[in-house]
XYZ file of C-alpha atoms in Angstrom:
684
model
C 0.000 0.000 0.000
C 2.876 2.335 0.827
C 4.345 1.830 -2.612
C 0.956 2.506 -4.255
C 0.539 5.710 -2.183
C 3.913 7.114 -3.272
C 3.773 9.946 -5.776
C 6.155 9.348 -8.624
C 7.969 12.557 -9.533
C 9.370 13.034 -13.023
C 13.062 12.371 -13.300
C 15.054 15.599 -13.270
C 16.537 16.318 -16.651
C 20.261 16.388 -16.664
C 21.739 19.704 -17.776
C 24.533 18.940 -20.201
C 25.650 22.491 -20.980
C 25.810 24.934 -18.077
C 27.348 27.851 -19.985
C 25.190 31.015 -20.266
C 22.914 31.284 -23.287
C 24.272 33.458 -26.105
C 21.153 35.696 -25.959
C 20.231 36.776 -22.440
C 16.542 37.556 -21.838
C 15.811 40.005 -19.021
C 12.618 40.441 -17.020
C 12.347 43.952 -18.415
C 12.393 42.574 -21.981
C 9.658 40.031 -21.175
C 7.436 42.762 -19.677
C 8.043 45.072 -22.648
C 7.110 42.337 -25.125
C 3.990 41.500 -23.117
C 2.951 45.156 -23.194
C 3.608 45.429 -26.936
C 1.568 42.298 -27.715
C -1.296 43.280 -25.445
C -4.566 43.576 -27.311
C -6.385 46.906 -27.302
C -9.392 47.326 -25.003
C -12.727 46.637 -26.632
C -14.702 49.859 -26.662
C -18.378 50.178 -27.473
C -19.152 52.096 -30.672
C -20.050 55.777 -30.382
C -23.779 56.411 -30.458
C -25.222 59.334 -32.405
C -28.538 60.710 -31.165
C -30.665 62.278 -33.907
C -34.033 63.185 -32.316
C -35.760 63.757 -28.973
C -37.177 60.203 -28.810
C -33.724 58.645 -29.065
C -32.436 61.104 -26.457
C -35.174 60.194 -23.988
C -34.523 56.482 -24.598
C -30.777 57.024 -24.054
C -31.403 58.905 -20.807
C -33.857 56.270 -19.590
C -31.360 53.496 -20.308
C -28.457 55.313 -18.595
C -30.570 56.110 -15.535
C -31.665 52.469 -15.305
C -28.003 51.373 -15.501
C -27.000 53.819 -12.740
C -29.947 52.835 -10.530
C -29.192 49.116 -10.963
C -25.558 49.765 -10.133
C -26.496 51.743 -7.018
C -28.755 48.938 -5.822
C -25.827 46.529 -6.105
C -23.111 48.771 -4.580
C -25.004 51.323 -2.511
C -21.986 52.216 -0.359
C -19.676 52.958 -3.320
C -19.561 56.767 -3.328
C -17.777 57.037 -6.696
C -20.872 55.542 -8.413
C -23.101 58.223 -6.850
C -20.673 60.954 -7.974
C -20.605 59.637 -11.561
C -24.437 59.447 -11.570
C -24.818 63.040 -10.322
C -22.178 64.365 -12.728
C -23.902 62.595 -15.630
C -27.207 64.254 -14.706
C -25.347 67.573 -14.590
C -23.941 66.913 -18.084
C -27.543 66.451 -19.270
C -28.334 69.889 -17.751
C -30.981 68.291 -15.530
C -29.878 70.045 -12.325
C -32.913 69.069 -10.244
C -32.257 65.372 -10.874
C -28.556 65.915 -10.174
C -29.396 67.532 -6.810
C -31.701 64.638 -6.049
C -28.836 62.189 -6.658
C -26.440 64.238 -4.478
C -29.010 64.356 -1.643
C -29.607 60.597 -1.858
C -25.857 60.029 -1.754
C -25.558 62.214 1.366
C -28.257 60.124 3.033
C -26.039 57.080 2.450
C -22.836 58.659 3.863
C -22.996 62.305 4.940
C -19.611 61.978 6.726
C -17.756 61.680 3.410
C -16.494 65.253 2.891
C -15.589 64.542 -0.748
C -19.317 64.319 -1.523
C -19.935 67.764 -0.042
C -16.965 69.236 -1.956
C -18.102 67.803 -5.300
C -21.741 68.813 -4.666
C -20.810 72.419 -3.839
C -18.361 72.687 -6.742
C -21.105 71.618 -9.188
C -23.396 74.331 -7.825
C -20.637 76.951 -8.043
C -19.574 75.985 -11.573
C -23.154 76.388 -12.776
C -23.484 79.708 -10.876
C -26.155 78.569 -8.415
C -24.555 80.637 -5.657
C -27.344 80.418 -3.072
C -27.584 76.656 -3.540
C -23.811 76.422 -3.093
C -24.059 78.488 0.112
C -26.746 76.153 1.366
C -24.540 73.105 0.654
C -21.468 74.652 2.321
C -23.510 75.742 5.326
C -24.876 72.243 5.881
C -21.430 70.735 5.322
C -19.618 72.857 7.936
C -22.502 72.344 10.395
C -22.353 68.559 10.067
C -18.537 68.259 9.680
C -16.998 71.204 11.587
C -13.640 69.462 12.032
C -12.918 69.179 8.290
C -10.817 72.286 7.589
C -11.053 71.948 3.819
C -14.794 72.642 3.877
C -14.265 75.901 5.808
C -11.442 77.000 3.489
C -13.535 76.368 0.365
C -16.609 78.112 1.810
C -14.576 81.193 2.797
C -12.749 81.263 -0.545
C -16.076 81.290 -2.416
C -17.406 84.220 -0.381
C -14.150 86.148 -0.789
C -14.157 85.619 -4.552
C -17.723 86.976 -4.629
C -16.510 90.076 -2.741
C -18.612 89.232 0.309
C -15.924 90.139 2.876
C -18.399 90.494 5.773
C -19.853 87.061 4.976
C -16.370 85.501 4.861
C -15.573 87.107 8.250
C -18.753 85.601 9.755
C -17.756 82.155 8.491
C -14.273 82.602 10.017
C -15.903 83.523 13.346
C -18.075 80.383 13.208
C -14.969 78.336 12.468
C -12.901 79.901 15.277
C -15.632 79.002 17.779
C -14.610 75.369 17.161
C -10.986 76.243 18.126
C -9.208 74.878 15.035
C -5.441 74.303 14.723
C -2.866 77.094 14.318
C -3.154 77.192 10.531
C -6.839 78.114 10.726
C -6.128 81.086 13.011
C -3.245 82.233 10.811
C -5.516 82.072 7.737
C -8.021 84.343 9.544
C -5.219 86.798 10.394
C -3.917 86.819 6.806
C -7.493 87.412 5.606
C -7.775 90.547 7.777
C -4.328 91.771 6.739
C -5.301 91.461 3.072
C -7.923 94.148 3.750
C -5.512 96.186 5.941
C -7.540 95.543 9.107
C -4.590 95.769 11.531
C -6.651 96.205 14.696
C -8.893 93.237 13.865
C -5.780 91.101 13.184
C -4.374 92.150 16.584
C -7.574 91.056 18.330
C -7.474 87.714 16.506
C -3.832 87.258 17.632
C -4.946 87.799 21.228
C -7.572 85.054 20.884
C -5.054 82.881 19.001
C -2.454 82.902 21.814
C -5.223 82.144 24.332
C -6.412 79.174 22.245
C -2.868 77.949 21.469
C -0.535 79.152 24.252
C 2.578 77.922 22.452
C 5.953 79.608 21.986
C 5.604 79.717 18.178
C 2.232 81.513 18.470
C 3.608 84.223 20.790
C 6.680 84.747 18.569
C 4.424 85.184 15.522
C 2.350 87.728 17.445
C 5.467 89.696 18.450
C 6.892 89.643 14.916
C 3.528 90.879 13.593
C 3.708 93.901 15.915
C 7.349 94.571 14.981
C 6.506 94.395 11.276
C 3.903 97.102 11.800
C 6.477 99.317 13.544
C 5.058 98.793 17.030
C 8.267 98.022 18.967
C 6.668 98.764 22.359
C 3.712 96.458 21.672
C 6.118 93.762 20.431
C 8.188 94.019 23.632
C 4.968 93.784 25.687
C 4.007 90.579 23.815
C 7.449 89.041 24.531
C 7.222 89.986 28.224
C 3.747 88.439 28.583
C 4.989 85.297 26.802
C 7.962 85.009 29.184
C 5.626 85.328 32.192
C 3.419 82.495 30.933
C 5.942 80.189 29.234
C 9.234 80.642 31.137
C 9.155 76.972 32.155
C 7.908 75.589 28.842
C 9.942 72.965 26.956
C 10.361 75.368 23.988
C 11.206 78.390 26.136
C 14.715 78.486 24.645
C 13.294 79.631 21.276
C 11.291 82.364 23.003
C 14.307 83.772 24.862
C 16.471 83.724 21.714
C 13.768 85.527 19.709
C 13.287 88.088 22.539
C 17.040 88.766 22.762
C 17.410 89.104 18.994
C 14.481 91.546 19.010
C 16.298 93.705 21.578
C 19.493 93.526 19.473
C 17.557 94.847 16.474
C 16.260 97.638 18.682
C 19.936 98.522 19.494
C 19.415 97.798 23.198
C 22.326 95.460 23.954
C 21.922 95.751 27.754
C 18.356 94.430 27.638
C 19.483 91.618 25.327
C 22.293 90.681 27.742
C 19.837 90.593 30.679
C 17.476 88.340 28.698
C 20.311 85.919 27.834
C 21.460 85.766 31.463
C 17.914 85.289 32.782
C 17.337 82.523 30.231
C 20.584 80.707 31.093
C 19.601 80.811 34.790
C 16.137 79.346 34.150
C 16.848 76.711 31.462
C 18.802 73.534 32.133
C 22.118 73.043 30.319
C 20.837 70.085 28.273
C 18.180 72.254 26.583
C 20.166 75.499 26.228
C 22.786 74.651 23.573
C 21.458 77.044 20.940
C 20.870 79.728 23.568
C 24.436 79.482 24.862
C 25.864 79.607 21.328
C 23.829 82.738 20.550
C 24.952 84.325 23.835
C 28.627 83.696 23.014
C 28.159 85.233 19.538
C 26.394 88.195 21.147
C 29.209 88.734 23.646
C 31.789 88.490 20.862
C 30.023 91.375 19.189
C 29.027 93.496 22.176
C 30.828 92.162 25.242
C 33.907 94.100 26.326
C 35.353 91.256 28.386
C 35.290 88.718 25.605
C 36.408 91.306 23.057
C 39.325 92.190 25.343
C 40.291 88.538 25.655
C 40.111 88.013 21.878
C 42.100 91.212 21.278
C 44.812 89.924 23.603
C 44.961 86.637 21.632
C 45.241 88.477 18.291
C 47.866 90.841 19.703
C 49.897 87.811 20.731
C 49.544 86.242 17.245
C 50.546 89.381 15.304
C 53.468 90.018 17.678
C 54.834 86.522 17.026
C 54.351 86.773 13.251
C 53.539 90.299 12.000
C 53.483 89.048 8.363
C 50.589 86.656 9.045
C 47.995 88.796 7.283
C 45.118 86.399 8.053
C 45.549 87.182 11.769
C 45.412 90.902 10.959
C 42.194 90.387 8.990
C 40.593 88.554 11.934
C 41.788 91.229 14.368
C 40.372 94.024 12.175
C 37.040 92.172 11.814
C 36.777 91.907 15.592
C 37.418 95.646 16.037
C 34.944 96.523 13.289
C 32.254 94.533 15.111
C 32.917 96.622 18.237
C 32.671 99.762 16.084
C 35.226 102.154 17.667
C 36.647 104.175 14.761
C 39.946 105.234 16.363
C 40.721 101.683 17.422
C 39.876 100.296 13.952
C 42.108 102.859 12.240
C 44.954 102.117 14.638
C 44.817 98.384 13.861
C 44.638 99.080 10.104
C 47.682 101.381 10.298
C 49.658 98.781 12.241
C 48.651 96.065 9.760
C 49.689 97.985 6.625
C 53.010 98.945 8.180
C 54.104 95.290 7.828
C 55.257 95.503 4.210
C 56.315 92.190 2.584
C 60.126 91.897 2.657
C 60.559 90.675 -0.955
C 59.493 92.569 -4.079
C 57.652 89.616 -5.621
C 53.973 89.819 -6.469
C 53.008 86.536 -4.795
C 54.065 87.922 -1.389
C 52.018 91.100 -1.904
C 48.763 89.523 -3.130
C 47.309 88.997 0.364
C 48.861 92.159 1.837
C 47.275 94.457 -0.764
C 43.777 93.520 0.452
C 44.567 95.173 3.805
C 44.835 98.480 1.926
C 41.699 97.769 -0.131
C 39.658 96.922 2.988
C 41.042 100.003 4.748
C 39.946 102.260 1.865
C 36.499 100.661 1.670
C 36.060 101.031 5.441
C 36.908 104.754 5.297
C 34.561 105.321 2.364
C 31.555 103.192 3.332
C 31.585 102.930 7.142
C 33.511 106.003 8.334
C 32.322 108.084 5.318
C 35.549 110.092 5.350
C 36.375 111.020 1.730
C 39.774 112.649 2.366
C 41.036 109.706 4.439
C 39.910 107.303 1.700
C 41.827 109.341 -0.887
C 44.932 109.316 1.343
C 44.726 105.519 1.750
C 44.616 104.971 -2.023
C 47.501 107.420 -2.585
C 49.630 105.798 0.119
C 49.095 102.324 -1.315
C 49.836 103.334 -4.921
C 52.968 105.110 -3.766
C 54.172 102.029 -1.852
C 53.833 99.442 -4.654
C 57.023 98.967 -6.761
C 55.339 99.491 -10.155
C 58.576 98.884 -12.071
C 58.465 95.216 -11.018
C 54.742 94.509 -10.662
C 51.454 96.291 -10.113
C 47.783 95.680 -9.237
C 45.255 96.791 -11.860
C 42.450 96.225 -9.344
C 43.845 98.922 -7.040
C 44.223 101.538 -9.803
C 40.630 100.891 -10.928
C 39.225 101.054 -7.380
C 40.961 104.383 -6.801
C 39.619 105.787 -10.100
C 36.087 104.522 -9.450
C 36.170 106.135 -5.997
C 36.981 109.519 -7.598
C 34.180 109.019 -10.137
C 31.746 108.390 -7.256
C 32.916 111.717 -5.783
C 32.200 113.316 -9.227
C 35.894 114.200 -9.532
C 36.483 113.163 -13.131
C 39.780 115.027 -13.448
C 41.330 113.056 -10.542
C 40.003 109.739 -11.977
C 41.625 110.529 -15.351
C 44.874 111.421 -13.615
C 44.915 108.087 -11.735
C 44.194 106.061 -14.863
C 46.751 108.067 -16.857
C 49.399 107.344 -14.212
C 48.402 103.671 -14.329
C 48.956 103.549 -18.097
C 52.275 105.358 -17.724
C 53.665 103.324 -14.829
C 52.033 99.888 -15.156
C 49.927 99.449 -18.332
C 47.533 96.475 -18.253
C 44.640 95.233 -20.372
C 42.081 95.788 -17.591
C 43.126 99.425 -17.112
C 42.993 100.262 -20.829
C 39.576 98.579 -21.242
C 38.043 100.342 -18.236
C 39.522 103.749 -19.119
C 38.254 103.496 -22.705
C 34.831 102.361 -21.470
C 34.582 105.379 -19.130
C 35.548 107.873 -21.844
C 33.157 106.387 -24.414
C 30.285 106.410 -21.892
C 31.005 110.130 -21.388
C 30.947 110.605 -25.191
C 34.623 111.603 -25.468
C 35.368 109.916 -28.806
C 38.725 111.633 -29.422
C 39.985 110.608 -25.988
C 38.829 107.050 -26.710
C 40.784 107.054 -29.982
C 43.932 108.319 -28.262
C 43.607 105.610 -25.621
C 43.195 102.931 -28.305
C 46.347 104.292 -30.003
C 48.286 103.988 -26.740
C 46.784 100.561 -26.064
C 47.919 99.260 -29.469
C 51.278 100.959 -29.156
C 51.759 99.021 -25.902
C 50.303 95.710 -27.216
C 50.344 95.661 -31.051
C 49.652 91.901 -31.059
C 46.316 92.280 -29.189
C 43.594 91.315 -31.689
C 40.813 92.207 -29.210
C 42.011 95.833 -29.092
C 42.278 96.107 -32.910
C 38.764 94.654 -33.383
C 37.215 96.940 -30.753
C 38.950 100.000 -32.215
C 37.615 99.188 -35.692
C 34.163 98.471 -34.205
C 34.188 101.933 -32.586
C 35.004 103.615 -35.916
C 32.325 101.623 -37.695
C 29.729 102.611 -35.069
C 30.640 106.248 -35.867
C 30.109 105.511 -39.622
C 33.836 106.078 -40.236
C 34.140 103.204 -42.726
C 37.488 104.221 -44.214
C 39.057 104.662 -40.758
C 37.762 101.243 -39.690
C 39.182 99.663 -42.873
C 42.547 101.361 -42.321
C 42.664 100.022 -38.747
C 41.951 96.493 -39.975
C 44.687 96.823 -42.611
C 47.188 97.972 -39.989
C 46.119 95.091 -37.746
C 46.623 92.284 -40.274
C 49.965 93.783 -41.276
C 51.363 93.225 -37.753
C 54.192 90.645 -37.680
C 52.757 88.836 -34.602
C 49.132 88.527 -33.456
C 47.694 86.607 -30.502
C 44.430 85.517 -32.230
C 44.737 86.261 -35.973
C 41.755 84.089 -36.916
C 39.375 86.329 -34.919
C 40.834 89.480 -36.455
C 40.504 88.192 -40.047
C 36.946 87.050 -39.344
C 36.057 90.486 -37.951
C 37.571 92.185 -41.039
C 35.726 89.859 -43.435
C 32.420 90.300 -41.561
C 32.940 94.071 -41.675
C 33.380 94.057 -45.480
C 30.373 91.750 -45.950
C 28.197 94.012 -43.784
C 29.301 96.986 -45.904
C 28.300 95.080 -49.068
C 31.873 95.189 -50.426
C 31.938 91.719 -52.034
C 34.959 92.335 -54.267
C 36.976 93.523 -51.280
C 35.805 90.445 -49.350
C 37.026 88.131 -52.165
C 40.344 89.920 -52.170
C 40.568 89.468 -48.389
C 39.856 85.741 -48.664
C 42.566 85.401 -51.331
C 45.069 87.254 -49.139
C 44.132 85.038 -46.210
C 44.626 81.906 -48.339
C 48.109 83.134 -49.204
C 48.889 82.966 -45.475
C 47.009 79.827 -44.473
C 45.240 77.017 -46.308
C 43.185 75.939 -43.306
C 40.040 73.912 -44.006
C 37.771 76.439 -42.226
C 39.014 79.251 -44.485
C 38.127 77.313 -47.661
C 34.661 76.425 -46.320
C 33.984 80.002 -45.173
C 35.098 81.339 -48.571
C 32.807 78.931 -50.429
C 29.840 79.773 -48.197
C 30.436 83.468 -48.768
C 30.446 82.932 -52.546
C 27.246 80.888 -52.287
C 25.401 83.771 -50.613
C 27.172 86.971 -51.750
C 25.480 87.375 -55.113
C 22.057 86.596 -53.673
C 22.468 89.391 -51.170
C 23.631 91.690 -53.964
C 20.415 90.991 -55.894
C 18.132 91.867 -53.005
C 18.267 95.605 -53.596
C 17.417 95.617 -57.359
C 14.495 97.777 -58.616
C 13.294 95.493 -61.452
C 9.752 94.284 -62.179
C 8.656 91.096 -60.459
C 9.165 88.725 -63.450
C 12.459 90.370 -64.396
C 13.536 90.298 -60.783
C 12.887 86.554 -60.554
C 14.842 85.925 -63.758
C 17.650 88.183 -62.573
C 17.658 86.443 -59.216
C 17.828 83.042 -60.960
C 20.824 84.135 -63.062
C 22.580 85.618 -60.051
C 22.055 82.401 -58.123
C 23.582 80.359 -60.956
C 26.572 82.664 -61.044
C 27.029 82.490 -57.271
C 26.914 78.654 -57.412
C 29.630 78.673 -60.078
C 31.823 80.872 -57.867
C 31.327 78.583 -54.900
C 32.191 75.513 -57.023
C 35.336 77.249 -58.234
C 36.464 77.760 -54.629
C 35.778 74.115 -53.773
C 37.652 72.878 -56.856
C 40.611 75.117 -56.042
C 40.650 73.730 -52.494
C 40.439 70.103 -53.684
C 43.308 70.677 -56.145
C 45.415 72.142 -53.333
C 44.797 69.136 -51.059
C 45.411 66.666 -53.912
C 48.683 68.186 -55.156
C 50.257 70.172 -52.308
C 48.946 68.400 -49.173
C 48.086 64.774 -50.074
C 48.682 63.700 -46.445
C 45.645 65.763 -45.240
C 43.150 63.145 -46.360
C 40.644 63.748 -43.565
C 40.459 67.513 -44.299
C 39.933 66.770 -47.988
C 37.120 64.312 -47.152
C 35.460 66.906 -44.853
C 35.692 69.518 -47.593
C 33.981 67.187 -50.078
C 31.271 66.441 -47.497
C 30.661 70.182 -47.085
C 30.521 70.623 -50.868
C 28.003 67.776 -51.164
C 25.773 69.362 -48.492
C 25.947 72.706 -50.264
C 24.998 71.184 -53.633
C 22.016 69.501 -51.931
C 20.926 72.860 -50.476
C 20.935 74.474 -53.955
C 17.916 72.365 -54.950
C 17.352 71.990 -58.685
C 20.363 74.224 -59.474
C 22.683 71.906 -57.540
C 24.573 69.002 -59.096
C 25.403 66.258 -56.585
C 27.061 64.080 -59.224
C 29.935 66.598 -59.474
C 30.941 65.760 -55.922
C 29.947 62.097 -55.763
C 32.578 61.226 -58.395
C 35.248 62.725 -56.124
C 34.120 61.170 -52.804
C 36.613 58.755 -51.185
C 36.039 55.288 -49.762
C 36.372 54.850 -46.017
C 38.749 52.042 -45.026
C 39.359 50.610 -41.589
C 43.057 49.913 -41.062
C 45.321 48.830 -38.253
C 48.653 50.240 -37.235
C 51.146 49.299 -34.594
C 51.383 51.469 -31.483
C 54.860 52.043 -30.133
C 55.569 53.138 -26.560
C 58.822 53.766 -24.681
C 59.070 50.036 -23.877
C 58.603 48.972 -27.496
C 55.541 47.733 -29.460
C 52.297 48.128 -27.490
C 49.681 46.429 -29.656
C 47.627 47.680 -32.576
C 44.989 50.378 -32.992
C 42.312 50.805 -35.618
C 42.021 54.038 -37.623
C 40.006 55.326 -40.550
C 41.804 55.907 -43.833
C 40.426 57.418 -47.031
C 41.042 56.170 -50.571
C 40.276 58.699 -53.298
C 39.311 57.749 -56.894
C 42.728 58.625 -58.435
C 44.464 56.392 -55.848
C 42.095 53.519 -56.728
C 42.986 53.860 -60.437
C 46.734 53.877 -59.678
C 46.334 50.760 -57.519
C 44.407 48.980 -60.309
C 47.117 49.861 -62.889
C 49.832 48.487 -60.592
C 47.897 45.216 -60.170
C 47.472 44.863 -63.970
C 51.158 45.599 -64.561
C 52.172 42.953 -61.988
C 49.800 40.413 -63.598
C 51.256 41.109 -67.050
C 54.813 40.589 -65.755
C 53.783 37.325 -64.084
C 52.167 36.036 -67.318
C 55.225 36.984 -69.382
C 57.530 35.219 -66.911
C 55.398 32.080 -67.013
C 55.468 31.921 -70.833
C 59.258 32.346 -70.918
C 59.657 29.523 -68.328
C 57.541 27.169 -70.478
C 59.663 27.961 -73.592
């Protein structure tokens, strides 16, 4: 019997090959395929209603479906909502209301029903009905804040401010959470009812006697400029909540309030009272704030810190970071004589070596000193003396600081002393010329409309740095903006004639763009030819060809011919411009084929550009011209060699052009002929 009762399991198949399958199938792939092969949902066909009888039959059928569904799932609120919304879509509002009321009989505690019901009434502008719904909702469900918010929002949108206030009062009688009270306060502030908001705050702190509520009340008073009232609120809060768990926040806020009121003694008393009444475990933030306060206002701590800094700067007077910290401490205390004394002592420690890297930190002592005298002490003469002293101290023959010259000049401009600013910048150019100084000086003069001064400065700038392409371009741009075309052209000519330039490509581009914008196409061609005499770079050829492709078209735009003649003229011009562009491309291809055969990639890119241009010409283009010249791409391998010898192979792309293919074929034929001839002679 035991043998008969045994369940015979199938023999496990033996896996012969345990290597991974060549194609791995992921769970993501299976799910994606399942989604792709999923059949579309079957939807009922759309029904078109043509007359009143069909409409009444449709409505009767839909209502029967909804009623049957409700009988089956009476407690499913979503079915009731769909039924009511369908009745609304049929514009039968009485039936819709009947459905909503029946649904509320099933579950009046579901606030979503009330929201949907009221929104339907509002959307269809049945305002009194909506009020009725909201009123019943907040009466039956007074603890659902959303109903109150929506009811109030509706009344406010209707401009019924008094009605909205009454609803708020009804809501507040239920003592809602803090957010409800704050919404009431914001409502009153929107209508500038400050006194009403104050009264609500009083009720708010009685309902929610929490630290956050009292702090909000005090900040409200401070925002309205009532410092005395704000202090009174803080004092009442301290009386009631001195032993509260969150009292630390209250004391910190009270002390910071007194700091803002410039009453440091009161703030100190508050901190000390708080530290006496709050245990150490809960007063970390309070203690940290007190220490920061004493650092700023406390003489004892300031004295101790001053002693520490004095010790540091005595040990190492060239440690400028210590001087910065010391000065910051004194500035927080705010005693002018003391601050100036520390600054004077700091700047007296001149770096021993005349190397710029040693002066870079030191120079900021002077800058901060000047800014302090100008902004905090508001002493113009002292500020001027600081800048003069610093500029006199720096060894300009070895190095200089453009930043300092510019700050000194800008200070004089702020004092409306333009003559002194010009003198400073002129000295800067004479003693230590720099790009920044020239640019700023030129900018100032041009903003003042002094064109001749700007020109003189550009002359000096270029005399100092004749290789600076930026300066040449800007100078020419200035002349062009003044409609001095010949002067601008002369400047460009001088620029490209310089033996050394830092960015010649930008200068040539600016010159070419200038000539194109002036409509001087012959001059532009001449420029391109001159540029090609200097460099045969790929970008120059492409730019030249693109110019030729568009130059004639632009030239034809201004003609005064009739419409038909203009079209014909335009067509002829376009043909001519295409011929010019092709000539440039052919010239470039010939150069790469004969003079630079090693630049195969550049030649291939040029042909690609030509092909694209022919395609853009439409019916006037001829792609076959280029296709016959296109190379074949070949993948090749070459050996890599490192310092230790051969280091493997790398793949690279090579190009084989049509003439190379023909040469290769001829060589193969010649070799075959020789082989055949040799074979015949061997047989003989």
